[in-house]
Short mmCIF file of C-alpha atoms and ligand atoms in Angstrom, two decimals:
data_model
loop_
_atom_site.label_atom_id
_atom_site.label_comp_id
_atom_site.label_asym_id
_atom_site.label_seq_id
_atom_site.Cartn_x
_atom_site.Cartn_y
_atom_site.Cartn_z
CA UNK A 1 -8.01 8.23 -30.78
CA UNK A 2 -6.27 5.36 -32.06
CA UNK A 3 -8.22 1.86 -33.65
CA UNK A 4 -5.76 0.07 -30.64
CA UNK A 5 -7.22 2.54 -27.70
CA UNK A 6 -10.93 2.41 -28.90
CA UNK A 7 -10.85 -1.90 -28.80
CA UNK A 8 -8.90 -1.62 -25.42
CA UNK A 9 -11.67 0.82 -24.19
CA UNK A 10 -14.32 -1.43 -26.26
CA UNK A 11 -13.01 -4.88 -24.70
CA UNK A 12 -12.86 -3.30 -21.28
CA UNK A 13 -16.28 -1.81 -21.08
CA UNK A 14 -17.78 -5.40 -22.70
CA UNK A 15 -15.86 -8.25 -20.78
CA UNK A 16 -13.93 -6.17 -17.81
CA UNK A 17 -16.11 -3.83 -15.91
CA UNK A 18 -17.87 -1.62 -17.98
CA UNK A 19 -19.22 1.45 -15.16
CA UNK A 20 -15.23 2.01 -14.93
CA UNK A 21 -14.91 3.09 -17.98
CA UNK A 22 -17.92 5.21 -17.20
CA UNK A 23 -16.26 6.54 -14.41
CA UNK A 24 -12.84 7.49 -16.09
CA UNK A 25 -15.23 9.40 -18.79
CA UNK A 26 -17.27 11.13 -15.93
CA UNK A 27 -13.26 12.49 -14.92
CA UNK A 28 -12.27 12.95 -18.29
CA UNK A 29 -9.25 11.01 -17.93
CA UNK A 30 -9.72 7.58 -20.15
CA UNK A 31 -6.05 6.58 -20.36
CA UNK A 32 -5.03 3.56 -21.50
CA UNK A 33 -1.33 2.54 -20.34
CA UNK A 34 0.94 1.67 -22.41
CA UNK A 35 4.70 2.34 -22.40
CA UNK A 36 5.74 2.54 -18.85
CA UNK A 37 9.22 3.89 -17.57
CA UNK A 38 10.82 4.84 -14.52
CA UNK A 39 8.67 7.38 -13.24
CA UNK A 40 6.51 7.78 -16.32
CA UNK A 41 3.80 6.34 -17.93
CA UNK A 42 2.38 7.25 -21.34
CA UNK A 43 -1.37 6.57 -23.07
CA UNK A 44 -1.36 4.00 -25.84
CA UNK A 45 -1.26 6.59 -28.57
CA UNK A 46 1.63 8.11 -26.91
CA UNK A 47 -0.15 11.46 -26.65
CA UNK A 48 -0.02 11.79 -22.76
CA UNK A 49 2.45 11.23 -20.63
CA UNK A 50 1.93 11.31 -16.64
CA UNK A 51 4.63 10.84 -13.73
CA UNK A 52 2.55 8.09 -11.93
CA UNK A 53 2.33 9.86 -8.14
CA UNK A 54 -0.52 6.77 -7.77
CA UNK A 55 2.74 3.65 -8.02
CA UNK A 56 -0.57 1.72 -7.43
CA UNK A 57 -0.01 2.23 -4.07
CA UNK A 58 3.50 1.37 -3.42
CA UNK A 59 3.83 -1.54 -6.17
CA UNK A 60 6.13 0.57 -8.35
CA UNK A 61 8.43 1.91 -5.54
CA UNK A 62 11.57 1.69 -8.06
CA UNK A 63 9.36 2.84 -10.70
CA UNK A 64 8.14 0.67 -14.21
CA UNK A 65 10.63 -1.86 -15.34
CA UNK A 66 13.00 -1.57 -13.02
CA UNK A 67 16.07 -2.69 -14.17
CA UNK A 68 17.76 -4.96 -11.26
CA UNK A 69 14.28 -7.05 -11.11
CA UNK A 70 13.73 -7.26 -14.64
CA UNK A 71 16.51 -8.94 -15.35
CA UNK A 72 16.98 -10.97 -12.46
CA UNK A 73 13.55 -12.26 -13.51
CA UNK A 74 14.40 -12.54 -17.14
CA UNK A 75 17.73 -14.75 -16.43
CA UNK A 76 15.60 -16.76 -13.65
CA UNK A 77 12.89 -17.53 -16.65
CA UNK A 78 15.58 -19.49 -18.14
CA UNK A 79 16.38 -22.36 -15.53
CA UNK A 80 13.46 -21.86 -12.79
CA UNK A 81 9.44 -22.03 -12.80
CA UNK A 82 7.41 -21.04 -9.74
CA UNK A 83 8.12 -23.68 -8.04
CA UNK A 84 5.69 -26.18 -6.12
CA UNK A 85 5.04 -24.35 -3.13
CA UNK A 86 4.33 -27.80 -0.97
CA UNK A 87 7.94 -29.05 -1.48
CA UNK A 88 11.16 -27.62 0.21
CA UNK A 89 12.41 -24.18 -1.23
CA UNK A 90 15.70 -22.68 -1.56
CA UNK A 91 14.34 -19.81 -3.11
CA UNK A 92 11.11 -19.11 -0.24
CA UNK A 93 13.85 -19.77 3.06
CA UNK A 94 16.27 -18.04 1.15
CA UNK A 95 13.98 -14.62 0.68
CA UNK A 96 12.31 -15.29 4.46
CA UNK A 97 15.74 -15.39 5.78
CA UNK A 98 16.86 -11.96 3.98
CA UNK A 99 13.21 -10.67 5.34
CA UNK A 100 13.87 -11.98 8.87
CA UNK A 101 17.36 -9.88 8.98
CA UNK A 102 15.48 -6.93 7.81
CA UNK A 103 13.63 -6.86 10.57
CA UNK A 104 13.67 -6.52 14.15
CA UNK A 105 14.65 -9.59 16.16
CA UNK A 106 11.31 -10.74 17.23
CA UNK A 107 10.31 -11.39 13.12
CA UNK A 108 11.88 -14.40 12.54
CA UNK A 109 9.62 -16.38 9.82
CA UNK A 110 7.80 -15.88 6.70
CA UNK A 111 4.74 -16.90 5.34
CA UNK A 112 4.57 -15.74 1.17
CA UNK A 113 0.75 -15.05 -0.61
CA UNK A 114 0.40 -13.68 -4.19
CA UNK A 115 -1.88 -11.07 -2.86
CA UNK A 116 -1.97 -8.58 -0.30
CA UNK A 117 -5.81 -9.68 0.78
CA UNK A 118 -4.65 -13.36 0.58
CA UNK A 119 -1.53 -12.95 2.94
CA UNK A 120 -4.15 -10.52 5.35
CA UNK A 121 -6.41 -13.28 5.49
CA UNK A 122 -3.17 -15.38 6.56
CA UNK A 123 -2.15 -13.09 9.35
CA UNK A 124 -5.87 -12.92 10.74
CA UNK A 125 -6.08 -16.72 10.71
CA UNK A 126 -2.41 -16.85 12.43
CA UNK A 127 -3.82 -15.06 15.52
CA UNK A 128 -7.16 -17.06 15.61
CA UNK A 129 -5.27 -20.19 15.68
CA UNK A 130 -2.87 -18.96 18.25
CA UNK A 131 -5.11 -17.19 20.42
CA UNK A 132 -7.97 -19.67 19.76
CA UNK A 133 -10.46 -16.40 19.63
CA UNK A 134 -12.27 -14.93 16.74
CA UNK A 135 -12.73 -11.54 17.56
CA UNK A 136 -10.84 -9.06 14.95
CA UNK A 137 -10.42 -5.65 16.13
CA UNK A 138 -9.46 -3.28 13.06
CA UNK A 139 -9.46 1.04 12.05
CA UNK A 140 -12.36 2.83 10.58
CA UNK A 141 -11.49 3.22 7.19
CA UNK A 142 -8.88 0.98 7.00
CA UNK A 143 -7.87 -1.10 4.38
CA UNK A 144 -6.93 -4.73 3.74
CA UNK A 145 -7.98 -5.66 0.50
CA UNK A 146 -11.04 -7.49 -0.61
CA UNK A 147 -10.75 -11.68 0.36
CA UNK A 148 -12.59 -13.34 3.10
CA UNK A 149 -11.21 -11.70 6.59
CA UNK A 150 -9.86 -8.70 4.81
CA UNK A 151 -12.79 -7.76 3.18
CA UNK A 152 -14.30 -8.37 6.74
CA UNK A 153 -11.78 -5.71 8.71
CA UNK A 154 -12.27 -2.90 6.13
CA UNK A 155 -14.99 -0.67 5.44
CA UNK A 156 -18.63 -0.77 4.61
CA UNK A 157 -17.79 0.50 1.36
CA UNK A 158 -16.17 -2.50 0.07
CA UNK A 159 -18.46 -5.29 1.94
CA UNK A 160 -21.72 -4.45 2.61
CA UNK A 161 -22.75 -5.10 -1.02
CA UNK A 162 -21.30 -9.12 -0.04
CA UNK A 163 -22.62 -9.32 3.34
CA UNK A 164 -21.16 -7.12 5.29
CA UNK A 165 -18.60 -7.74 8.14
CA UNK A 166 -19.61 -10.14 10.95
CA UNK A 167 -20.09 -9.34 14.45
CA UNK A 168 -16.58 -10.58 15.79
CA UNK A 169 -15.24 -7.83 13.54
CA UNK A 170 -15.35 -4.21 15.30
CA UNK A 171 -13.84 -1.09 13.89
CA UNK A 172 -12.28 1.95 15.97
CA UNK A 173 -11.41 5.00 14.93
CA UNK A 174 -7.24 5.49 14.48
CA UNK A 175 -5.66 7.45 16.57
CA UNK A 176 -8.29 6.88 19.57
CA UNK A 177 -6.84 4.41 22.18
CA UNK A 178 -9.98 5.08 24.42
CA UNK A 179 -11.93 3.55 22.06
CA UNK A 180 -9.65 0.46 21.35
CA UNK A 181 -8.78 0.27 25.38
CA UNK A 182 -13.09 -0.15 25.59
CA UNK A 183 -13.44 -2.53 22.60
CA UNK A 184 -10.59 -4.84 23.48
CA UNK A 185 -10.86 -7.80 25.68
CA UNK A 186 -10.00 -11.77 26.75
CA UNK A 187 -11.78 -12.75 23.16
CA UNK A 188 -9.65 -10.26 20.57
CA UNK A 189 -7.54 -12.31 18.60
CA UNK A 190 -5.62 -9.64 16.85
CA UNK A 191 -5.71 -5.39 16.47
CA UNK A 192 -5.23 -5.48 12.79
CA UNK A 193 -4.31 -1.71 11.18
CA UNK A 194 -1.98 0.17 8.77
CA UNK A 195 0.74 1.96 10.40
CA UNK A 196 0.03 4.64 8.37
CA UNK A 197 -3.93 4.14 7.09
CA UNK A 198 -3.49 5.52 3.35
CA UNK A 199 -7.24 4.76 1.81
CA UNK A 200 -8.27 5.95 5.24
CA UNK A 201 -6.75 9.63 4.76
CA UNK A 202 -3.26 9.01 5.13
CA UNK A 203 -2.90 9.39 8.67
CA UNK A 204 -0.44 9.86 10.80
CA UNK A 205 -0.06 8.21 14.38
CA UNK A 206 -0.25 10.29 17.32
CA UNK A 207 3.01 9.67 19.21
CA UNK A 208 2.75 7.62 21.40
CA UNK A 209 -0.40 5.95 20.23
CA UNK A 210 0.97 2.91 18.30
CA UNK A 211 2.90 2.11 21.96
CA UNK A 212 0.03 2.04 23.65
CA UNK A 213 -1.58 -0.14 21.18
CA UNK A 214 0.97 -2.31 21.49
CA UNK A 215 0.44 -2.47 25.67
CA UNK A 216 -3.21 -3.44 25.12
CA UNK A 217 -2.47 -6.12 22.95
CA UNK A 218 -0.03 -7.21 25.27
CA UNK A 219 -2.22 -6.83 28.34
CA UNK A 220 -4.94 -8.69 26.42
CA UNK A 221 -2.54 -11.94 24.92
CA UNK A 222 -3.81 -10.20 21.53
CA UNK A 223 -2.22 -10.45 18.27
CA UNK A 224 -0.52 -7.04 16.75
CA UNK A 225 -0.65 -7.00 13.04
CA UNK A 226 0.43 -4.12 10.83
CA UNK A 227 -0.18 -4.03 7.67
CA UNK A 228 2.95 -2.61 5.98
CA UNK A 229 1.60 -3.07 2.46
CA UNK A 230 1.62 0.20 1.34
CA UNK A 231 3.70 1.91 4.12
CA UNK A 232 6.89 0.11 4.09
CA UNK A 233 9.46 -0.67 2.06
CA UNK A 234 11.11 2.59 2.30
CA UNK A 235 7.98 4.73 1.36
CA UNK A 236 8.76 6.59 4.79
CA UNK A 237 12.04 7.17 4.30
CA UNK A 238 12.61 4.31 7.12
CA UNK A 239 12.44 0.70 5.88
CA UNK A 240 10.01 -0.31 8.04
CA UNK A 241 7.27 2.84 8.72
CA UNK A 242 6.81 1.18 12.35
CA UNK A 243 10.01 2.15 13.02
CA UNK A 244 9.52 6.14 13.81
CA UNK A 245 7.05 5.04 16.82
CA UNK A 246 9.67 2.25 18.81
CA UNK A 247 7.08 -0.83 18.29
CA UNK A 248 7.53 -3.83 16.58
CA UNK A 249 4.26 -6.16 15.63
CA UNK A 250 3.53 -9.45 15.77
CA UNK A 251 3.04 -9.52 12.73
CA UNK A 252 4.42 -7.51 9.52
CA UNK A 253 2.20 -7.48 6.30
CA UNK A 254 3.85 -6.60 2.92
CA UNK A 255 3.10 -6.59 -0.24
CA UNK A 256 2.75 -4.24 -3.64
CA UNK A 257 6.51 -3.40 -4.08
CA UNK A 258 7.52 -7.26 -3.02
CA UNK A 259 8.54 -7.48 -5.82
CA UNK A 260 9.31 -4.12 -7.46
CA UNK A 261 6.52 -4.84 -9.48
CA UNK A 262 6.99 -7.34 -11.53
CA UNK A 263 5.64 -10.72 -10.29
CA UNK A 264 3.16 -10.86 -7.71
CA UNK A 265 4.21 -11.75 -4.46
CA UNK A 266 3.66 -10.70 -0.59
CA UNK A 267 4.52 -11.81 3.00
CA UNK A 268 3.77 -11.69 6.46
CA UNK A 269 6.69 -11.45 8.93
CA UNK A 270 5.68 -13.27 12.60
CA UNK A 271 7.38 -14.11 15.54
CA UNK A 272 8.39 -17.60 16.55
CA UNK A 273 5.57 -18.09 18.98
CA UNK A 274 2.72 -17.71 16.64
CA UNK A 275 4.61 -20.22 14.23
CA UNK A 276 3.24 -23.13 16.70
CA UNK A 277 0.32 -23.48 14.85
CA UNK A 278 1.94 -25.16 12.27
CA UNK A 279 3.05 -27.81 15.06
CA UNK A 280 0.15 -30.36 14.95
CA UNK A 281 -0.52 -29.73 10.81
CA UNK A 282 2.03 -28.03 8.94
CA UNK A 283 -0.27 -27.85 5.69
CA UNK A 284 -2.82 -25.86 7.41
CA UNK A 285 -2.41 -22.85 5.22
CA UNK A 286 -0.93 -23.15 1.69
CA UNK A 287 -0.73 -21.17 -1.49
CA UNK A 288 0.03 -22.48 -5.10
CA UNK A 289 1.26 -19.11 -5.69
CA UNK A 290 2.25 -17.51 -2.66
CA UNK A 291 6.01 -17.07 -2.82
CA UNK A 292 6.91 -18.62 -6.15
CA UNK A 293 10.32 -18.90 -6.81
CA UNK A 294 10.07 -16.79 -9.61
CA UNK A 295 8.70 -14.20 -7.58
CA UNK A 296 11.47 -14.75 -4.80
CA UNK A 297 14.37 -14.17 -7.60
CA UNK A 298 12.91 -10.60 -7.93
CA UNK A 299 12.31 -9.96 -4.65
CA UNK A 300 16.03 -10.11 -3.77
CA UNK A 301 17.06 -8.11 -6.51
CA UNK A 302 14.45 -5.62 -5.46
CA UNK A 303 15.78 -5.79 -2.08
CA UNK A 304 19.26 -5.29 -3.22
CA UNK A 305 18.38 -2.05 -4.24
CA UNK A 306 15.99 -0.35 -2.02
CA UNK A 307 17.11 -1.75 1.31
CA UNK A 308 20.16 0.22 1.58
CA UNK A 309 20.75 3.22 3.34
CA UNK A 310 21.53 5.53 0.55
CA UNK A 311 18.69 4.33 -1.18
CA UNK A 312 16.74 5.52 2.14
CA UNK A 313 18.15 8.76 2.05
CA UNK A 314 17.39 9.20 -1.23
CA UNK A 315 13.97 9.01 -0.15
CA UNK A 316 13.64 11.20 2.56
CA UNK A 317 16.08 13.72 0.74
CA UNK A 318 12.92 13.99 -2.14
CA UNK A 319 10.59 14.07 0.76
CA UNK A 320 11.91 16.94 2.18
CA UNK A 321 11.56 18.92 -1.02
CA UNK A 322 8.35 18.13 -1.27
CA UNK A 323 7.92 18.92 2.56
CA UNK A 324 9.02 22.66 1.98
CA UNK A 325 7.16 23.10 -1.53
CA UNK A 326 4.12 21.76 0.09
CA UNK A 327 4.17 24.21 2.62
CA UNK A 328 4.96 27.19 0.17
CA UNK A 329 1.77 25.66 -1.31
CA UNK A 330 -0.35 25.62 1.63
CA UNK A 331 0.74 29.43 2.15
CA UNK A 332 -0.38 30.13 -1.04
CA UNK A 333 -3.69 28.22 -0.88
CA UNK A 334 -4.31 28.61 3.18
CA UNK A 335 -8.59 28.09 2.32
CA UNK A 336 -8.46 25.35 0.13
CA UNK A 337 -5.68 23.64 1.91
CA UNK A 338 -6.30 22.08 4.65
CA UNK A 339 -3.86 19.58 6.13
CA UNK A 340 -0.59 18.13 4.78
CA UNK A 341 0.35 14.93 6.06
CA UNK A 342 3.80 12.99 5.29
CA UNK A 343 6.36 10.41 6.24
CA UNK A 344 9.33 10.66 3.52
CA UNK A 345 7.43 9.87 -0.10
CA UNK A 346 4.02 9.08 1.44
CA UNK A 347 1.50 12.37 1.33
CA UNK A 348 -2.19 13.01 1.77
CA UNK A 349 -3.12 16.40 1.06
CA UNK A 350 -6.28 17.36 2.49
CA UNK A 351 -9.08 19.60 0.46
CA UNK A 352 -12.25 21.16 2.10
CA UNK A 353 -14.59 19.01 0.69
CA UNK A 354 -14.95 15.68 -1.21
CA UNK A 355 -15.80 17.12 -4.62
CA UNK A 356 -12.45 19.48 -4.45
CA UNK A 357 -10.30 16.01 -3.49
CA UNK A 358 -12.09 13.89 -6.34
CA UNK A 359 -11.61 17.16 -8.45
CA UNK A 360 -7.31 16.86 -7.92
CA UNK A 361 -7.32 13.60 -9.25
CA UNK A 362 -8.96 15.21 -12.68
CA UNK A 363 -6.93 18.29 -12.36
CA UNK A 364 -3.45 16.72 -11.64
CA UNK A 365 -4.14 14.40 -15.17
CA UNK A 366 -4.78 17.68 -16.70
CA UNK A 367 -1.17 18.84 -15.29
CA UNK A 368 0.36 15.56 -16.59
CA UNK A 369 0.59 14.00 -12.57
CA UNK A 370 -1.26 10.32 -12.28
CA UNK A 371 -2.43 10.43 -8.78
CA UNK A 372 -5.70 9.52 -6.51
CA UNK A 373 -7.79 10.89 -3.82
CA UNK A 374 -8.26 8.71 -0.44
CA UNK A 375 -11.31 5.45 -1.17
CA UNK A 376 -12.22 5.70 2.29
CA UNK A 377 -11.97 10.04 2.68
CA UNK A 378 -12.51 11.05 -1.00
CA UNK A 379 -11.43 14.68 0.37
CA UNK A 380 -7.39 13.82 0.52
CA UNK A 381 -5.38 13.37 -2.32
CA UNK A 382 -2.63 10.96 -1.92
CA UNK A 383 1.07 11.83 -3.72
CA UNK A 384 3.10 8.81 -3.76
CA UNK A 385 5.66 8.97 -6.50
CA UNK A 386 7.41 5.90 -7.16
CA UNK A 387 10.36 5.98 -4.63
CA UNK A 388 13.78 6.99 -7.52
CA UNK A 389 11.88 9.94 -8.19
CA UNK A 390 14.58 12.62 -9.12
CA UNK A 391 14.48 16.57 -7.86
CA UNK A 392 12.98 18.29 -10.98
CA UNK A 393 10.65 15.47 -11.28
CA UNK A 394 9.90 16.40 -7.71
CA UNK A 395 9.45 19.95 -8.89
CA UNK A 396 7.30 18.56 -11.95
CA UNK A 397 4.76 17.23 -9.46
CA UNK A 398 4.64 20.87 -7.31
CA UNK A 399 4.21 22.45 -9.82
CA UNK A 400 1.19 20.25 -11.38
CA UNK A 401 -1.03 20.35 -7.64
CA UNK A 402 0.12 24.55 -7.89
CA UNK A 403 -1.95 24.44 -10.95
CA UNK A 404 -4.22 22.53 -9.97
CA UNK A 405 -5.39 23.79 -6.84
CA UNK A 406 -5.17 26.81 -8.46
CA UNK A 407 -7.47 25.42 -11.58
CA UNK A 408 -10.15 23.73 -8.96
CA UNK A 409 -10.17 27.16 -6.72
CA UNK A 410 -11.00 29.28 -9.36
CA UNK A 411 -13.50 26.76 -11.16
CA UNK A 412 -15.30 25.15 -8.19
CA UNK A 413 -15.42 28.73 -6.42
CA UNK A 414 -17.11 30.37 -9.55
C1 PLP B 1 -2.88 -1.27 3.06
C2 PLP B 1 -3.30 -2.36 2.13
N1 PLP B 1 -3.43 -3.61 2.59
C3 PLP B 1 -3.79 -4.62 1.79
C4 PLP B 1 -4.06 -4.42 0.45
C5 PLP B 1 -4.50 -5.55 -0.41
O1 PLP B 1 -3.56 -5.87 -1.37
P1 PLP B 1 -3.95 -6.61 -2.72
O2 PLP B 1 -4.64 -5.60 -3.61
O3 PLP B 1 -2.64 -7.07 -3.28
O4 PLP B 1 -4.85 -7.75 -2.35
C6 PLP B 1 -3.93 -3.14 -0.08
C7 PLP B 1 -4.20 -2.87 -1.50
O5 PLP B 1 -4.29 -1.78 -1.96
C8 PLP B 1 -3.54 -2.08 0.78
O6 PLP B 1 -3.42 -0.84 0.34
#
């Protein structure tokens, strides 16, 4: 190992988080990134290379550097700053209009954060001031991010070390509409959930389910937010995952791939009626960060590639191949797979237990694929390949979970 990786491992485990480190070592996979390309990412001392099937969760869609952002954002350096987000902005209405003709009708204005739990947080205050309620509705192992309200709507996991999550915040389990149809009432402010929950297994909505969700909310004068941030922006194959299931939300969250990853930046999309609680006090929510112009540059240029429709069918064109290997695999492996679930680039694979899903994540890095298992159900192991992935690269990955079911069956087993 290299003087450079020992001090970053050094400086990490002293002033960063140090059990982290201990719990790369307990997985045997202490990589420290350095060059990053396309869909590749190599160790500091350039002696591994993995295709990143992790994207951290959507934020490298067009993989590392990508080229249309980076230099948008390089040119942009050279006349523009981030702008001072209580003034006017060319840049922000610019970006919220492009948004707004992305999607459907009802979406008409923007509201930018630098984080995906900051712009949650947004959205959940958006349908307390509207509905003047404070009851939160949100999935069982769902996922928000870790702020104030977001922290609140996810799972124990992540809060009860801080508190916990307040009454006025009940969970439901996805997919159940009895259980949101007895939980709902006059005082829910907003049904808050992923359209696809990834931490939460990667799971896929019942058809029809998402429509009824929609009627409750409707029924009830409740606020519909999905939260987009790691299932849209093309990750389906659709722009917009929603889109498969005929409903459009009050509310849209995005966020990771904003960008394309390379300045920090996410939104939520909302209809013109929630927009009147800016009428009395238009300051009422602000964000130094949220939407910087910088950030904006790159978020058109990102746009300008991925919302196309070739790009699109790019997308599910790679998503089918992995749909067919995938099920050659399952075949192969019918006891230790379980389940395969996927929407275009966007796959959970499900493992009989917990300790064969944490196990992938070890055995994939051994087959040179960066990838995770579920936070919230440790037994699935989520592929999600940044979005240009190319056919053999496709294969690459196939052939890596191959091996290592193969390696975890034969180890784990004996
Ligand atoms: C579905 C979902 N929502 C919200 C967030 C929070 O985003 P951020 O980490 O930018 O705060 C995440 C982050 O992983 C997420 O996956």
């Amino acid at each position: 190992m290299s003087e450079r990786k020992k001090k970053a491992i050094e400086n990490y485990k002293n002033h960063v988080v140090r059990a982290r480190v201990r719990e790369y070592e307990r997985y045997g996979v202490v990589f420290v990134p350095g060059k990053r390309e396309g869909v590749w990412i190599w160790d500091v001392d350039n002696e591994i290379r993995l295709l990143n099937c992790r994207s951290s969760g959507g934020v490298f869609n067009l993989g590392h550097c990508p080229q249309k952002p980076t230099q948008a954002l390089k040119k942009a350096l050279e006349y523009l700053d981030i702008g001072d987000h209580m003034l006017l902005s060319e840049y922000r209405a610019n970006l919220a209009k492009r948004l707004a003709d992305l999607t459907p009708n009802a979406l008409e204005y923007v509201m930018f954060g630098a984080s995906g739990g900051e712009i949650i947080d947004f959205s959940l205050k958006l349908a307390r001031g509207y509905t003047n309620r404070k009851e939160i509705i949100s999935i069982k192992g769902g996922y928000h991010g870790h702020t104030g309200l977001a922290l609140a709507a996810g799972s124990p996991r992540f809060n009860k070390k801080f508190g916990g999550s307040p009454p006025e915040f009940k969970k439901v389990p996805f997919n159940d509409i009895e259980a949101l149809e007895k939980t709902i009432s006059e005082k829910t402010a907003a049904v808050i959930m992923e359209t696809i929950p990834v931490p939460g297994g990667v799971l896929i909505p019942k058809d029809g389910y998402l429509k009824q969700v929609r009627k409750l909310c409707d029924e009830y004068g409740t606020v519909m937010i999905l939260d987009e941030v790691q299932a849209g922006l093309g990750r389906t194959g659709r722009l917009w995952a929603f889109e498969e299931w005929n409903v459009v939300p009050d509310v849209l969250v995005l966020g990771k791939g904003l960008s394309g990853g390379v300045y920090p930046i996410t939104a939520a999309i909302y209809t013109e009626e929630l927009q009147s609680i800016f009428d009395d006090d238009p300051f009422i929510h602000m964000s130094s960060f949220g939407g910087a112009e910088l950030g904006c540059v790159a978020s058109m240029a990102m746009l300008d590639e991925l919302a196309t429709e070739e790009f699109l069918s790019h997308v599910r064109e790679m998503g089918a191949i992995f749909s067919k290997g995938l099920a050659e695999l399952k075949n192969k492996y019918d006891h230790a797979i379980v389940d395969v679930r996927q929407r275009g680039l966007l796959i959970g694979i499900e493992f009989p237990t917990e300790e064969m899903g944490r196990g992938m994540t070890g055995a994939l890095a051994m087959n040179g694929v960066l990838a995770n298992h579920c936070g919230n159900k440790e037994d699935t192991s989520i592929i999600m390949p940044p979005l240009i992935i190319q056919e053999d690269e496709v294969k690459f990955v196939l052939n890596a979970i191959d091996n290592a079911v193969n390696f975890l069956t034969t180890n784990l087993n004996g």
